[in-house]
mmCIF file with all atom_site columns, C-alpha atoms in Angstrom:
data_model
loop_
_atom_site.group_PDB
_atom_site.id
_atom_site.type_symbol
_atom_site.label_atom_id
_atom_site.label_alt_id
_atom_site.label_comp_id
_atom_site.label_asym_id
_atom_site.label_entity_id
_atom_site.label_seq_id
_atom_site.pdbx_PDB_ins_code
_atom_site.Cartn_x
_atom_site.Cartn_y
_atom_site.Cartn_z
_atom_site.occupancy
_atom_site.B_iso_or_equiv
_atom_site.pdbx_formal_charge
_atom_site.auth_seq_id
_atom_site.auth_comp_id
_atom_site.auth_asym_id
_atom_site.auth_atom_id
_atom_site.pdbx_PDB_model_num
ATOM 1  C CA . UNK E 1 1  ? 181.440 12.493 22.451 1.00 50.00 ? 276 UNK E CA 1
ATOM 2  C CA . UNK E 1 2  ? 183.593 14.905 20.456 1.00 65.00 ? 277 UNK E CA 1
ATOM 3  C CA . UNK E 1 3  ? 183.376 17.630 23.047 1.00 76.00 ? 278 UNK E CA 1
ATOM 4  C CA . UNK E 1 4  ? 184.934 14.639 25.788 1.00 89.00 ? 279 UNK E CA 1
ATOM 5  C CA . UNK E 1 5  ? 187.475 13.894 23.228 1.00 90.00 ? 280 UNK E CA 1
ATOM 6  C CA . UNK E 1 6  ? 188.587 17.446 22.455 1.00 93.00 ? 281 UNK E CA 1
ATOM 7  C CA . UNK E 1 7  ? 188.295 17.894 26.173 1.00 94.00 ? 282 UNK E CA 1
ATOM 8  C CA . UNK E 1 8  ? 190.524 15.013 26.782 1.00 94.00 ? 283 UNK E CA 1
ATOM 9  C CA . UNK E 1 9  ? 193.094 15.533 24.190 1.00 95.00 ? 284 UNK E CA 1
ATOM 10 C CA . UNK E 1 10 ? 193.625 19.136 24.965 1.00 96.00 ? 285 UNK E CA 1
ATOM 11 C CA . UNK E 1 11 ? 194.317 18.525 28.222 1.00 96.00 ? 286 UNK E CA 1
ATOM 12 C CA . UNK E 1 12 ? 197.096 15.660 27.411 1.00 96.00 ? 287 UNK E CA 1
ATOM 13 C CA . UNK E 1 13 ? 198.851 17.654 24.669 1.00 97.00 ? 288 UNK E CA 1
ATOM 14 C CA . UNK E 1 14 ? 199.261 20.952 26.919 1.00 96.00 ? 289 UNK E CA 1
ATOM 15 C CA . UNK E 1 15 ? 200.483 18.352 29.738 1.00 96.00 ? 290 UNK E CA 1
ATOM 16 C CA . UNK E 1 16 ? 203.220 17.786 27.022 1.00 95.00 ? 291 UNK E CA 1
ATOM 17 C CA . UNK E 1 17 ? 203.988 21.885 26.668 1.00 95.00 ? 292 UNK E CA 1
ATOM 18 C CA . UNK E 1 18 ? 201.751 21.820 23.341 1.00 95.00 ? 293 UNK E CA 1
ATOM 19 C CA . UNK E 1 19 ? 199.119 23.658 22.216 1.00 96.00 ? 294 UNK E CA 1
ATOM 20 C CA . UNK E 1 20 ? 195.625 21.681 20.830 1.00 97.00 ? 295 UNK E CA 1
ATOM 21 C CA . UNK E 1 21 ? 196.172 23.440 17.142 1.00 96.00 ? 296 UNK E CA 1
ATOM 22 C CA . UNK E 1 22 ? 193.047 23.233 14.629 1.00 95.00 ? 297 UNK E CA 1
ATOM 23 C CA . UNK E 1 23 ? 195.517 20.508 12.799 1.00 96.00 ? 298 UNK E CA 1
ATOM 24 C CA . UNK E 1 24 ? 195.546 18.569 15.692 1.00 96.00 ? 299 UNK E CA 1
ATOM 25 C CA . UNK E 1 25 ? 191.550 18.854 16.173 1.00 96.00 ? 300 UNK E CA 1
ATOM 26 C CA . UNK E 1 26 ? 191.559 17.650 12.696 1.00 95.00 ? 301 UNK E CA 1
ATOM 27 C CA . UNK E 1 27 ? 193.449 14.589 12.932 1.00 96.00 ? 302 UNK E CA 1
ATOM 28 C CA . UNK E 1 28 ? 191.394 13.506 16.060 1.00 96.00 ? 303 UNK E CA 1
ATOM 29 C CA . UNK E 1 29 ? 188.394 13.833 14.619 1.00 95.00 ? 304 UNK E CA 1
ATOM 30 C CA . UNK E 1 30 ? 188.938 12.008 11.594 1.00 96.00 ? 305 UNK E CA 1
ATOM 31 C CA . UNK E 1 31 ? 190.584 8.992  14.145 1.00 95.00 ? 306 UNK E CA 1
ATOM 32 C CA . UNK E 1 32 ? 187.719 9.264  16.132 1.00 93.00 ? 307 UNK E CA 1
ATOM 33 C CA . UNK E 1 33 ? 184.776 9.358  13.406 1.00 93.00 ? 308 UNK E CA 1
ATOM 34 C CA . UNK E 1 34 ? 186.469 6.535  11.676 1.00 94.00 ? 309 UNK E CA 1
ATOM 35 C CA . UNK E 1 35 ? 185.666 3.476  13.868 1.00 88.00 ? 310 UNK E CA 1
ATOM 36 C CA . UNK E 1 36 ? 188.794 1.734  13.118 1.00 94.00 ? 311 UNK E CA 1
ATOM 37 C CA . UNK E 1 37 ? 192.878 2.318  12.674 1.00 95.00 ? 312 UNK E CA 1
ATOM 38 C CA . UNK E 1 38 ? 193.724 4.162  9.709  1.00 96.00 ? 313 UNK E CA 1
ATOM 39 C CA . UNK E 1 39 ? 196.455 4.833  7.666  1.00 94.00 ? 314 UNK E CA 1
ATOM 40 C CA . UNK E 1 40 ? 198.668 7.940  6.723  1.00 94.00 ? 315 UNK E CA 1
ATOM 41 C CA . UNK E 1 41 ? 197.166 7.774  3.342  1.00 94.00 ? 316 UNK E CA 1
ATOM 42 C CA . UNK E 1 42 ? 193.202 6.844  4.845  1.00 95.00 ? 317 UNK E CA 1
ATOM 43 C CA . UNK E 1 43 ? 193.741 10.355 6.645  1.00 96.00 ? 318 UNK E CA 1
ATOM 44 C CA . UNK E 1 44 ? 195.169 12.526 3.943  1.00 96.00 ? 319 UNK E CA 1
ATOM 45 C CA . UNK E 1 45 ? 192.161 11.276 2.048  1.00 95.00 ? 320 UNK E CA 1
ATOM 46 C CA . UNK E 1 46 ? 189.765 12.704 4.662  1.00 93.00 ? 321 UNK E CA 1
ATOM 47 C CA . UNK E 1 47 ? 191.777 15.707 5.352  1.00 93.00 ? 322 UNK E CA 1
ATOM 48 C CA . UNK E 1 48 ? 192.938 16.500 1.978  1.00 92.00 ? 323 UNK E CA 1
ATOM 49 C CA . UNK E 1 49 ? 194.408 20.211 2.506  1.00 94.00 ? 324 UNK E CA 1
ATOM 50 C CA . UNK E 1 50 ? 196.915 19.167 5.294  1.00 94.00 ? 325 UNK E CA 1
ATOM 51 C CA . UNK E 1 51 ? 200.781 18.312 4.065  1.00 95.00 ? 326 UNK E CA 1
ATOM 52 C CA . UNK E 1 52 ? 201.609 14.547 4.750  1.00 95.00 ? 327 UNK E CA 1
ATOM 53 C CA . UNK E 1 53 ? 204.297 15.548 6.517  1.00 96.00 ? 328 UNK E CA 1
ATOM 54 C CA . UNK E 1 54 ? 202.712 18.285 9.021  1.00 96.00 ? 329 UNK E CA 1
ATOM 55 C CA . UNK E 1 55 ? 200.220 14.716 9.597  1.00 96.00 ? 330 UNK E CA 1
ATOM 56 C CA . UNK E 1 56 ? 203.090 12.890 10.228 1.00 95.00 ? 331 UNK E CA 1
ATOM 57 C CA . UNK E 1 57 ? 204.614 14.939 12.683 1.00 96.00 ? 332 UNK E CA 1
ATOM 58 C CA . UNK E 1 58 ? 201.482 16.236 14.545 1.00 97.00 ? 333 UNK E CA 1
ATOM 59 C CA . UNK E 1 59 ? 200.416 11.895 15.092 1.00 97.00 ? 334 UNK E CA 1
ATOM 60 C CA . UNK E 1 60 ? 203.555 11.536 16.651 1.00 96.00 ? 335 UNK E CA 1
ATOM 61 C CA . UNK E 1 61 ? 203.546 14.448 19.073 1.00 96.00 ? 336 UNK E CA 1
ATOM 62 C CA . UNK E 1 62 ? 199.422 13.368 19.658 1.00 97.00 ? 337 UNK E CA 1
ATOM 63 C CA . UNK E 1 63 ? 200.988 9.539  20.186 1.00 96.00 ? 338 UNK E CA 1
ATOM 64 C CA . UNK E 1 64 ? 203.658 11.062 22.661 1.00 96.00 ? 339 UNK E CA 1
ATOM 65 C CA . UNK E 1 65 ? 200.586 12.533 24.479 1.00 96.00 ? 340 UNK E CA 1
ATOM 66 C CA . UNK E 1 66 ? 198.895 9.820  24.823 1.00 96.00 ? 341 UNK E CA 1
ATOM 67 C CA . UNK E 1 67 ? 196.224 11.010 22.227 1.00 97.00 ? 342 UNK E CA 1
ATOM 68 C CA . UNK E 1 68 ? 196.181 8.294  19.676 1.00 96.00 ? 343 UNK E CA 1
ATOM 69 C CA . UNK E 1 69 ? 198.421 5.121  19.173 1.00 95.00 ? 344 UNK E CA 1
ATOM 70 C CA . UNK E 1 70 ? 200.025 4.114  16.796 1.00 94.00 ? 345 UNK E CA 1
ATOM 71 C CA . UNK E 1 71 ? 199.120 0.011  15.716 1.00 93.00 ? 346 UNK E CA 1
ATOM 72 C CA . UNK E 1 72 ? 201.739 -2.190 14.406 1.00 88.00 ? 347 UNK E CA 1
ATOM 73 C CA . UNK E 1 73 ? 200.430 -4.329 11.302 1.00 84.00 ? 348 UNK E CA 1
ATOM 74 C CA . UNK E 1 74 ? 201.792 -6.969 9.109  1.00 85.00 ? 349 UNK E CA 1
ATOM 75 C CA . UNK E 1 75 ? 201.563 -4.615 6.241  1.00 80.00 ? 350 UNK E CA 1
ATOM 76 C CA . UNK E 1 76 ? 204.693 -2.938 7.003  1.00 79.00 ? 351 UNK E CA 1
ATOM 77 C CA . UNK E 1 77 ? 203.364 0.118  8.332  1.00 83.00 ? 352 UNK E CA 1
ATOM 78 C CA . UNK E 1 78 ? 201.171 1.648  10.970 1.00 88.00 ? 353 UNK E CA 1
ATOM 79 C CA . UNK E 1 79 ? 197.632 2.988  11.651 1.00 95.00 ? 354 UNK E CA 1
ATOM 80 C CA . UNK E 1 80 ? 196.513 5.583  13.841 1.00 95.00 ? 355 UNK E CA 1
ATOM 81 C CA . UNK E 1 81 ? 193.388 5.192  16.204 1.00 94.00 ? 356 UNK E CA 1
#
């Protein structure tokens, strides 16, 4: 499943005029082990040695890809899947 998913995602970022950066692998692999939406914070738990804001900016450029989504909750801010 990873491989499809790396496979996938590299293909859709580099659509964009991006490059698939370890960061990036990161980030989908944490979404995609976790079995639900997760939060800015859930992630920087899992992938404690990234900045929040180098998180922040590489889910938006994966969301603009078509990579992950962003979900909309009541809580008054988003998760990532």
């Amino acid at each position: 499943m990873t491989g499809d998913v790396h496979a996938a995602a590299t293909e859709r970022v580099e659509a964009e005029g991006q490059r698939y950066t370890d960061q990036r692998k990161q980030l989908v692999e944490t979404l995609a082990r976790a079995g639900q939406p997760l939060t800015i914070p859930d992630i920087l738990t899992d992938v404690p040695h990234l900045k929040q804001s180098s998180v922040y900016r590489n889910l938006a450029d994966l969301e603009q890809a078509g990579v992950v989504r962003r979900v909309a909750t009541d809580e008054g801010f988003g998760r990532y899947e």
